[in-house]
């Protein structure tokens, strides 16, 4: 047949690798390290993407925000009825939410106002506030908080309640009714849920306004563009954000971030391959002699080349597998200390979530393509230089 | 410009191919120009050694291009979930004007370099290396589509805009297609294409039986063309079990058990062995019967598997689509 | 078996031309043993590598076993070496850190033979050269004589019809040299064609040498 596999040659290549252990081990270590870094970053990005996608599923179909003079402002709740008249719109819920800046810790909490008697606008919310005891006792109101919020409050000696400061400068004492333990850690970590009335007071907002309005679409998902068009026609000052918009922008951010990292990585890798090229280009006299002997014994240039190819292939494949395995362990077992800060560093409260396991075949293929062929390309010309050594030089 | 890791991987390898390819081109032009097997000058001696370098570079490029072609299609398929309107790779490929050309160039290059390797094997086992000059001239010629492909691919990925809305395969592969040649295919009765497909399959078998070189080349080229057309206009609808869904790319998706990869590998290997072997026969005046036998095998496997779809549909539902 | 006709070899290096061989012709019949004599630098090694197809002559032709090795592409001349020619080098030239057996099998590596065939061949060659008991020892730990026997086993592992030896006794003491000569005699008895390049006087009046050729500055001395 055209290609019959030469096992003995492979064996010879393995021995040859071990004979020059020092040099090869050095290359192996650096290559594994590069692959480890690369795999870790891509895996973290992929994992966060998966986590975000899970979160996205819980988002409303359409979110309406009102813009005045280019800035987002409140929407009058009176518009709800007009929105309900549009065909295909299932339910319309005004939301009241925002960020509360907690000065002593220098962090923002996400505060969401909810009417416990009203149907919550998302299934996750419903799940979060189920089984919570809302009896107030001596407090102005009760709230449930995410684990991150709870920790920060405790660090500031708020164990059972918290004093919100309204824009007018009054304090509002809100008791902690519970903590949610959510599998959607990324979103729920910095969250505070409390009754609508309390939220209006904390934000100093007028009770006839809402922060934004969310819609559920009762018709087919493919009808969303028509519904969007109708809303814009009716209320030109509203900005319409569909779930798909959010998904695309998230995906772009993460692809962009990992892409940017990859570009940086390429520079490092390039430097490494220059070293490899240099190292393997400088033929030692011992190696030269060996090739000469092999040629005199009946090896041809192609065989020598193939042997050299096996060497680089085994070395790079080994480094690839080793780097990949350590990256898997580092990302999913150790939860990627240090590196995950690249992606989730934008809020002090965001980090504590588990990276879900998302390794796919395509990811492995991608990592393979970025490591093994590139390494082999760097050794191609040095290998050729080795293979053309003349046999008659060793005979003298 | 969207830099997903997949695109960066493809671009990195493109840059490597471009660099090594240029080196190989320079060397091969010199070899093509100065090669003289009979002479024993130092120049000829150097050329002999350089020819092994060129061969190694070409092997490297070809061996990577095979999986990369699949990876390219796969990447486009994956991007289709980001780009609005695209349901499969075809939408992504067509979102840039020359996307389809790029895919065709890729395919052509696989055939071209595959043939180069056949010639190379023939050359290195020849006692006088009679085809060395020929194979390097051929490589210099193949460099044109190779570089075109690389440049197109870089252009393709830099121009790809994820926020642009593209059309899905449903409109691209229909009588309403914006491309005149594509819409022509759908205005003709599908049965004609299917008949031509089976007809040229029979012709190729006859050519194989008579060991006719010209017959093999011509019949297999036409067989490939009509296989692709009939796949789009007729057979694919049975794979999807939807009379309006005609697309050569959706086959590659998970929903259809990645069946497209298997089908295309059979079709391309079969026709490649026939045409490549035939061209080899023209150049070396020997009959490369083992390639042709392989071709007959793969072509038949393709015809049988693709025919199984409409048949199975008919047996199950009692009607044609 | 070996026909060298009118062969010249000129090395050109940076404008400098060295005529290593000029118009050398010789004929070696099958089963003959030929001795190549000559002072250092007279072109003995060059001639051997031309016969083995490791280099190509500047002019003239060399035919080995009916095939013109001097005009062969490298792939085929390598195959020829693998199948027909055994080489014993001046300094053994074993591959360090490989075991005896691995060294002996290196000429068989490019051929894609089944493992048991290769093991069988290696065993036969090692037994013949009385080195089989050290088969798995690394060659850099062998004594000079053992290294030499390994080198011979390696040259014989594929049952060559021609054995080329380049100063095989250059690094050996008298006793080992004599045992090597006995080895060569045994080969000759088996019908192997031998070409031995040497200036070791031990070889000069051996009874099994059929032809003695003397090179002088690259030319044959009559
Ligand atoms: N690659 C080369 N480049 C230049 N000159 C060479 C080369 N190879 C051999 N020579 C020259 O050719 C001549 C013959 O060399 P060769 O090695 O054949 O001698 P020799 O008879 O084997 O000598 P010795 O007995 O010392 O081994 C020498 O003058 C040497 O310098
Ligand atoms: Mg010498």
mmCIF file of N, CA, C and O in Angstrom, chain B residues 6 24 33 35 43 66 91 101 109 129 201 281 291 299 321:
data_model
loop_
_atom_site.group_PDB
_atom_site.id
_atom_site.type_symbol
_atom_site.label_atom_id
_atom_site.label_comp_id
_atom_site.label_asym_id
_atom_site.label_seq_id
_atom_site.Cartn_x
_atom_site.Cartn_y
_atom_site.Cartn_z
ATOM 1 N N UNK B 6 -10.960 29.197 17.335
ATOM 2 C CA UNK B 6 -10.908 28.373 16.127
ATOM 3 C C UNK B 6 -10.307 29.156 14.969
ATOM 4 O O UNK B 6 -9.487 28.646 14.215
ATOM 5 N N UNK B 24 9.075 26.627 -0.382
ATOM 6 C CA UNK B 24 9.000 25.486 -1.292
ATOM 7 C C UNK B 24 8.858 25.950 -2.734
ATOM 8 O O UNK B 24 9.436 25.354 -3.650
ATOM 9 N N UNK B 33 13.802 24.494 -13.095
ATOM 10 C CA UNK B 33 14.581 25.177 -14.114
ATOM 11 C C UNK B 33 15.923 24.497 -14.350
ATOM 12 O O UNK B 33 16.372 24.345 -15.482
ATOM 13 N N UNK B 35 17.072 21.346 -13.095
ATOM 14 C CA UNK B 35 17.198 19.905 -12.843
ATOM 15 C C UNK B 35 17.812 19.178 -14.028
ATOM 16 O O UNK B 35 17.381 19.356 -15.158
ATOM 17 N N UNK B 43 25.779 21.583 -8.069
ATOM 18 C CA UNK B 43 24.453 22.200 -8.120
ATOM 19 C C UNK B 43 23.377 21.127 -8.127
ATOM 20 O O UNK B 43 22.429 21.148 -7.345
ATOM 21 N N UNK B 66 -5.958 17.988 5.111
ATOM 22 C CA UNK B 66 -7.082 17.045 5.166
ATOM 23 C C UNK B 66 -7.957 17.288 6.392
ATOM 24 O O UNK B 66 -9.137 17.611 6.259
ATOM 25 N N UNK B 91 -24.685 29.295 5.528
ATOM 26 C CA UNK B 91 -24.963 30.702 5.768
ATOM 27 C C UNK B 91 -23.698 31.471 6.087
ATOM 28 O O UNK B 91 -23.481 32.581 5.601
ATOM 29 N N UNK B 101 -16.304 30.286 -3.092
ATOM 30 C CA UNK B 101 -15.070 30.098 -3.852
ATOM 31 C C UNK B 101 -13.985 29.527 -2.959
ATOM 32 O O UNK B 101 -13.224 28.651 -3.368
ATOM 33 N N UNK B 109 -7.605 22.178 -3.975
ATOM 34 C CA UNK B 109 -6.241 21.990 -3.491
ATOM 35 C C UNK B 109 -6.022 20.605 -2.917
ATOM 36 O O UNK B 109 -4.952 20.023 -3.073
ATOM 37 N N UNK B 129 14.437 8.946 -11.609
ATOM 38 C CA UNK B 129 13.669 10.096 -11.100
ATOM 39 C C UNK B 129 13.083 10.904 -12.262
ATOM 40 O O UNK B 129 13.224 12.121 -12.331
ATOM 41 N N UNK B 201 -22.244 7.247 -13.107
ATOM 42 C CA UNK B 201 -21.725 6.184 -12.257
ATOM 43 C C UNK B 201 -21.547 4.908 -13.088
ATOM 44 O O UNK B 201 -20.482 4.262 -13.039
ATOM 45 N N UNK B 281 -1.658 7.858 -15.039
ATOM 46 C CA UNK B 281 -1.502 6.936 -16.160
ATOM 47 C C UNK B 281 -1.086 7.699 -17.411
ATOM 48 O O UNK B 281 -0.255 7.227 -18.197
ATOM 49 N N UNK B 291 -5.388 1.986 -7.770
ATOM 50 C CA UNK B 291 -6.125 3.214 -7.456
ATOM 51 C C UNK B 291 -7.539 3.122 -8.004
ATOM 52 O O UNK B 291 -8.506 3.533 -7.383
ATOM 53 N N UNK B 299 -16.695 4.775 -4.854
ATOM 54 C CA UNK B 299 -17.846 5.326 -5.587
ATOM 55 C C UNK B 299 -19.086 4.483 -5.339
ATOM 56 O O UNK B 299 -20.174 5.002 -5.111
ATOM 57 N N UNK B 321 -40.859 12.080 -1.713
ATOM 58 C CA UNK B 321 -40.994 13.460 -1.230
ATOM 59 C C UNK B 321 -41.391 14.375 -2.381
ATOM 60 O O UNK B 321 -40.848 14.247 -3.468
#
